[in-house]
Every structure is written in structure tokens, then in C-alpha cells.
Amino acid sequence: MLAFLLMIIGIGLTQLWANLFNHFAPAEEQFAFLAILYTAASLLSWLFLRVRSIKIELREVRWGLVLGLPNFMGLYFLQESLLTPLFAGQSAVVYTLISGLGVVVAVLAGTLFWHERMTRTNLAGVAVAICVIVLLNMGY
């Protein structure tokens, strides 16, 4: 439970820092900002593993890089999109859309690739995410 809570807090802080950067920092420093952010997250993760005496194998590090690189690039392109005239000043809408679409894609991937069963709770979550996406696109 603690790990889940820390993950939620970490995701929220990452999005907060990215949004603050988008509003107050020069666009030329975006890559450096994200590199520092991901390096800090890696160091904190490593520290957590050391404190808990959790040993990891090389293949787990590889999978972390395989998942981390697209995540890094996704946040980079998200930041780039917030600099375009279409999304400038609309970070609340963009972050909500990305989060909602992330839920929908994760559930669909779990169902299609890992054959997870859809529960009523899963379906309700997907329905709410889709409603939010539709309402945001309608301008509410």
C-alpha cells in the first residue's frame, strides 16, 4: 500500500514539476530538465531498493530502460506539445486527456495482450475516463 501511495505522489509531483517548468522555464532547457528529473527518480528508486535490501537482476534493469525511455520521450513530446499555439495555456486539459487516455490504453492492453478479465469496476473506470475525454473535447 505504501508503494502505491508513493507512486501516486511521485506521478503527481512529476506532472506538477513538468507544468511549472512549462510555465516558468526557458523552452531550450526542457531536455536538461527532464534528464535531471529522470536521473533523480532513478537515484531515488535505487536508494529505495538499497534501503529495503532488494536485489535486482540485469534483465530487470533492461526492462526498466525499455519502459523508461518511451516514458521519457512521451513526457518530452508532451512538453513540446504544450509549447504549440493549439495547447498553449491549456496544460490542465492536456494532462487530464493524457491521464484519461492512459487509463483506457492500459486497460485495453491488459485485456488484449495479457487476457485480463474486465470487472465491473474496470468497465466503470474506463467509462468515466471516456466521458471525461469527451467532455473535455466539448469544452466543458
XYZ file of N, CA and C in Angstrom:
420
model
N 0.823 -1.196 0.000
C 0.000 0.000 0.000
C 0.869 1.264 0.000
N 1.949 1.216 0.783
C 2.838 2.371 0.846
C 3.481 2.640 -0.515
N 3.878 1.565 -1.203
C 4.493 1.731 -2.527
C 3.511 2.371 -3.499
N 2.243 1.961 -3.441
C 1.221 2.539 -4.318
C 1.036 4.023 -4.010
N 0.974 4.366 -2.723
C 0.816 5.764 -2.324
C 2.005 6.596 -2.793
N 3.207 6.065 -2.614
C 4.399 6.783 -3.071
C 4.415 6.944 -4.585
N 3.933 5.931 -5.299
C 3.873 6.017 -6.756
C 2.912 7.127 -7.185
N 1.735 7.187 -6.563
C 0.755 8.221 -6.900
C 1.319 9.608 -6.596
N 1.965 9.750 -5.450
C 2.572 11.041 -5.092
C 3.673 11.392 -6.085
N 4.491 10.411 -6.453
C 5.567 10.645 -7.419
C 5.051 11.085 -8.772
N 4.000 10.442 -9.249
C 3.409 10.822 -10.538
C 2.861 12.242 -10.464
N 2.184 12.551 -9.375
C 1.638 13.900 -9.208
C 2.725 14.956 -9.160
N 3.800 14.676 -8.422
C 4.906 15.630 -8.348
C 5.594 15.799 -9.699
N 5.742 14.710 -10.426
C 6.349 14.794 -11.757
C 5.525 15.687 -12.668
N 4.220 15.506 -12.662
C 3.359 16.339 -13.507
C 3.355 17.787 -13.028
N 3.411 17.991 -11.711
C 3.478 19.353 -11.179
C 4.766 20.035 -11.626
N 5.900 19.348 -11.475
C 7.177 19.929 -11.882
C 7.206 20.209 -13.376
N 6.681 19.296 -14.166
C 6.649 19.496 -15.617
C 5.793 20.702 -15.968
N 4.665 20.864 -15.286
C 3.787 22.000 -15.553
C 4.450 23.307 -15.118
N 5.095 23.307 -13.955
C 5.803 24.508 -13.510
C 6.919 24.870 -14.486
N 7.642 23.862 -14.945
C 8.688 24.111 -15.929
C 8.096 24.727 -17.189
N 6.987 24.175 -17.640
C 6.342 24.653 -18.858
C 5.971 26.129 -18.750
N 5.588 26.570 -17.565
C 5.151 27.957 -17.385
C 6.298 28.932 -17.120
N 7.357 28.476 -16.448
C 8.347 29.431 -15.958
C 9.756 29.287 -16.527
N 10.091 28.182 -17.149
C 11.469 27.967 -17.595
C 11.593 28.155 -19.102
N 12.798 28.470 -19.556
C 13.012 28.603 -20.999
C 12.855 27.256 -21.710
N 12.264 27.286 -22.874
C 11.998 26.059 -23.634
C 13.285 25.331 -24.017
N 14.396 26.071 -24.173
C 15.655 25.439 -24.576
C 16.178 24.480 -23.515
N 15.760 24.647 -22.274
C 16.269 23.818 -21.183
C 15.369 22.620 -20.884
N 14.403 22.370 -21.737
C 13.440 21.303 -21.488
C 14.103 19.930 -21.386
N 14.989 19.599 -22.310
C 15.628 18.284 -22.289
C 16.458 18.114 -21.021
N 17.205 19.149 -20.648
C 18.017 19.083 -19.426
C 17.129 18.896 -18.198
N 16.013 19.605 -18.151
C 15.075 19.467 -17.037
C 14.580 18.030 -16.918
N 14.155 17.454 -18.028
C 13.645 16.082 -17.999
C 14.748 15.083 -17.657
N 15.961 15.324 -18.144
C 17.077 14.434 -17.816
C 17.357 14.468 -16.317
N 17.332 15.647 -15.726
C 17.538 15.769 -14.280
C 16.399 15.093 -13.524
N 15.179 15.291 -13.976
C 14.010 14.687 -13.335
C 14.108 13.163 -13.343
N 14.436 12.587 -14.486
C 14.530 11.128 -14.587
C 15.753 10.585 -13.855
N 16.846 11.328 -13.838
C 18.022 10.901 -13.078
C 17.708 10.886 -11.588
N 17.030 11.920 -11.105
C 16.642 11.961 -9.691
C 15.712 10.802 -9.349
N 14.765 10.505 -10.225
C 13.849 9.382 -9.983
C 14.614 8.062 -9.951
N 15.591 7.914 -10.832
C 16.395 6.687 -10.850
C 17.199 6.542 -9.565
N 17.797 7.634 -9.115
C 18.578 7.589 -7.878
C 17.697 7.289 -6.668
N 16.520 7.893 -6.612
C 15.599 7.611 -5.507
C 15.128 6.160 -5.537
N 14.887 5.634 -6.720
C 14.491 4.226 -6.845
C 15.615 3.309 -6.383
N 16.827 3.614 -6.795
C 17.978 2.824 -6.383
C 18.142 2.876 -4.868
N 17.990 4.066 -4.273
C 18.092 4.222 -2.824
C 17.019 3.401 -2.114
N 15.806 3.435 -2.624
C 14.708 2.653 -2.052
C 15.046 1.164 -2.063
N 15.582 0.683 -3.181
C 15.953 -0.728 -3.287
C 17.074 -1.088 -2.318
N 18.037 -0.200 -2.151
C 19.151 -0.448 -1.226
C 18.671 -0.475 0.216
N 17.811 0.463 0.585
C 17.297 0.519 1.957
C 16.495 -0.734 2.276
N 15.726 -1.194 1.323
C 14.899 -2.398 1.505
C 15.679 -3.690 1.246
N 16.945 -3.577 0.888
C 17.798 -4.734 0.566
C 17.182 -5.618 -0.516
N 16.617 -4.984 -1.512
C 16.020 -5.703 -2.635
C 17.072 -5.807 -3.734
N 17.342 -7.033 -4.145
C 18.320 -7.244 -5.211
C 17.591 -7.297 -6.546
N 18.200 -6.668 -7.531
C 17.612 -6.689 -8.869
C 18.601 -7.334 -9.830
N 18.057 -7.934 -10.856
C 18.880 -8.579 -11.871
C 19.047 -7.648 -13.069
N 20.028 -7.954 -13.880
C 20.319 -7.128 -15.049
C 19.129 -7.056 -15.997
N 18.394 -8.149 -16.148
C 17.238 -8.132 -17.055
C 16.162 -7.171 -16.553
N 16.051 -7.001 -15.241
C 15.082 -6.050 -14.694
C 15.497 -4.612 -14.995
N 16.808 -4.371 -14.967
C 17.313 -3.043 -15.330
C 17.039 -2.779 -16.805
N 17.254 -3.801 -17.632
C 16.970 -3.644 -19.072
C 15.502 -3.319 -19.308
N 14.605 -4.063 -18.639
C 13.175 -3.795 -18.804
C 12.825 -2.397 -18.295
N 13.488 -1.960 -17.239
C 13.270 -0.602 -16.751
C 13.641 0.434 -17.796
N 14.745 0.198 -18.485
C 15.152 1.108 -19.561
C 14.202 1.032 -20.746
N 13.761 -0.181 -21.074
C 12.819 -0.353 -22.191
C 11.523 0.410 -21.911
N 11.069 0.395 -20.669
C 9.848 1.121 -20.317
C 10.116 2.598 -20.042
N 11.285 2.900 -19.495
C 11.594 4.277 -19.122
C 11.858 5.193 -20.300
N 12.507 4.678 -21.331
C 12.823 5.515 -22.489
C 11.567 6.022 -23.201
N 10.589 5.165 -23.500
C 9.354 5.697 -24.096
C 8.613 6.650 -23.148
N 8.698 6.373 -21.855
C 8.077 7.257 -20.877
C 8.738 8.635 -20.918
N 10.071 8.651 -20.964
C 10.823 9.900 -21.065
C 10.442 10.659 -22.335
N 10.435 9.942 -23.456
C 10.108 10.587 -24.727
C 8.661 11.079 -24.740
N 7.770 10.320 -24.123
C 6.373 10.755 -24.038
C 6.237 12.062 -23.283
N 6.945 12.183 -22.152
C 6.886 13.428 -21.387
C 7.560 14.563 -22.155
N 8.642 14.245 -22.866
C 9.313 15.260 -23.681
C 8.364 15.808 -24.748
N 7.700 14.917 -25.474
C 6.784 15.368 -26.520
C 5.535 16.024 -25.941
N 5.135 15.611 -24.750
C 4.028 16.288 -24.071
C 4.411 17.733 -23.783
N 5.623 17.929 -23.265
C 6.100 19.286 -23.002
C 6.191 20.091 -24.299
N 6.670 19.453 -25.353
C 6.748 20.136 -26.648
C 5.359 20.548 -27.132
N 4.381 19.676 -26.944
C 3.024 19.995 -27.407
C 2.443 21.179 -26.651
N 2.836 21.339 -25.393
C 2.321 22.463 -24.610
C 2.904 23.798 -25.061
N 3.932 23.749 -25.887
C 4.521 24.974 -26.424
C 3.885 25.392 -27.741
N 3.053 24.541 -28.323
C 2.401 24.863 -29.591
C 1.230 25.805 -29.348
N 0.856 26.611 -30.339
C -0.265 27.544 -30.164
C -1.584 26.846 -29.809
N -1.785 25.645 -30.304
C -3.035 24.936 -30.041
C -3.225 24.612 -28.560
N -2.140 24.237 -27.878
C -2.250 23.804 -26.484
C -1.655 24.782 -25.479
N -1.108 25.905 -25.924
C -0.510 26.868 -25.005
C -1.555 27.341 -23.999
N -1.213 27.273 -22.731
C -2.128 27.702 -21.680
C -3.225 26.699 -21.368
N -3.167 25.536 -21.966
C -4.200 24.508 -21.766
C -3.635 23.276 -21.056
N -2.658 23.457 -20.192
C -1.996 22.298 -19.589
C -2.950 21.440 -18.763
N -3.923 22.039 -18.094
C -4.871 21.244 -17.299
C -5.654 20.289 -18.192
N -6.058 20.768 -19.348
C -6.805 19.923 -20.284
C -5.894 18.837 -20.851
N -4.679 19.217 -21.234
C -3.753 18.258 -21.840
C -3.391 17.155 -20.850
N -3.035 17.513 -19.608
C -2.670 16.497 -18.620
C -3.843 15.576 -18.308
N -5.036 16.121 -18.246
C -6.213 15.294 -17.981
C -6.475 14.343 -19.139
N -6.359 14.844 -20.357
C -6.541 13.974 -21.526
C -5.512 12.845 -21.550
N -4.265 13.186 -21.289
C -3.205 12.177 -21.297
C -3.463 11.127 -20.217
N -3.839 11.570 -19.024
C -4.105 10.621 -17.938
C -5.300 9.735 -18.261
N -6.359 10.329 -18.774
C -7.551 9.551 -19.129
C -7.274 8.552 -20.229
N -6.558 8.995 -21.247
C -6.205 8.079 -22.336
C -5.261 6.984 -21.845
N -4.401 7.333 -20.893
C -3.504 6.326 -20.322
C -4.266 5.208 -19.639
N -5.323 5.565 -18.915
C -6.156 4.553 -18.254
C -6.805 3.651 -19.293
N -7.383 4.255 -20.311
C -8.073 3.477 -21.346
C -7.093 2.552 -22.068
N -5.935 3.069 -22.449
C -4.943 2.255 -23.163
C -4.421 1.126 -22.272
N -4.175 1.413 -20.988
C -3.679 0.377 -20.077
C -4.687 -0.754 -19.918
N -5.956 -0.402 -19.781
C -6.991 -1.434 -19.635
C -7.128 -2.243 -20.920
N -7.123 -1.563 -22.054
C -7.223 -2.280 -23.330
C -6.014 -3.188 -23.566
N -4.828 -2.700 -23.241
C -3.621 -3.520 -23.411
C -3.669 -4.735 -22.495
N -4.089 -4.527 -21.255
C -4.202 -5.653 -20.329
C -5.185 -6.696 -20.814
N -6.267 -6.227 -21.397
C -7.290 -7.147 -21.899
C -6.824 -7.869 -23.162
N -6.238 -7.139 -24.085
C -5.851 -7.728 -25.367
C -4.582 -8.576 -25.292
N -3.564 -8.079 -24.600
C -2.274 -8.759 -24.623
C -2.089 -9.764 -23.490
N -2.618 -9.451 -22.304
C -2.417 -10.326 -21.154
C -3.697 -11.055 -20.743
N -4.729 -10.882 -21.536
C -6.004 -11.587 -21.338
C -6.574 -11.410 -19.929
N -6.424 -10.197 -19.387
C -7.022 -9.907 -18.086
C -8.528 -9.807 -18.247
N -9.228 -10.204 -17.216
C -10.687 -10.152 -17.260
C -11.146 -8.763 -16.837
N -12.143 -8.279 -17.543
C -12.729 -6.975 -17.227
C -13.787 -7.160 -16.143
N -13.606 -6.438 -15.035
C -14.612 -6.456 -13.976
C -15.536 -5.264 -14.168
N -16.590 -5.231 -13.417
C -17.496 -4.074 -13.495
C -16.778 -2.797 -13.087
N -15.896 -2.909 -12.115
C -15.127 -1.740 -11.683
C -14.229 -1.246 -12.811
N -13.564 -2.174 -13.512
C -12.730 -1.790 -14.660
C -13.555 -1.079 -15.724
N -14.692 -1.666 -16.045
C -15.562 -1.069 -17.066
C -16.058 0.306 -16.639
N -16.399 0.450 -15.361
C -16.852 1.757 -14.863
C -15.729 2.783 -14.967
N -14.501 2.379 -14.627
C -13.358 3.288 -14.732
C -13.100 3.726 -16.159
N -13.168 2.797 -17.081
C -12.980 3.127 -18.496
C -14.097 4.046 -18.971
N -15.329 3.771 -18.568
C -16.462 4.612 -18.973
C -16.296 6.035 -18.453
N -15.866 6.177 -17.196
C -15.645 7.517 -16.630
C -14.526 8.225 -17.389
N -13.432 7.519 -17.670
C -12.318 8.128 -18.406
C -12.765 8.588 -19.786
N -13.548 7.775 -20.467
C -14.037 8.155 -21.797
C -14.969 9.358 -21.701
N -15.835 9.388 -20.689
C -16.733 10.542 -20.504
C -15.938 11.821 -20.261
N -14.896 11.720 -19.449
C -14.056 12.893 -19.177
C -13.402 13.382 -20.463
N -12.878 12.466 -21.252
C -12.232 12.840 -22.513
C -13.231 13.520 -23.445
N -14.430 12.968 -23.547
C -15.462 13.559 -24.410
C -15.838 14.949 -23.910
N -16.070 15.091 -22.605
C -16.454 16.397 -22.054
C -15.357 17.436 -22.248
N -14.107 17.044 -22.056
C -13.009 17.991 -22.268
C -12.936 18.434 -23.719
N -13.158 17.521 -24.630
C -13.121 17.882 -26.047
C -14.314 18.721 -26.461
N -15.397 18.660 -25.685
C -16.560 19.502 -25.965
C -16.389 20.894 -25.365
N -15.356 21.071 -24.527
C -15.089 22.384 -23.961
C -15.642 22.597 -22.573
N -16.086 21.551 -21.880
C -16.622 21.718 -20.522
C -15.535 21.731 -19.510
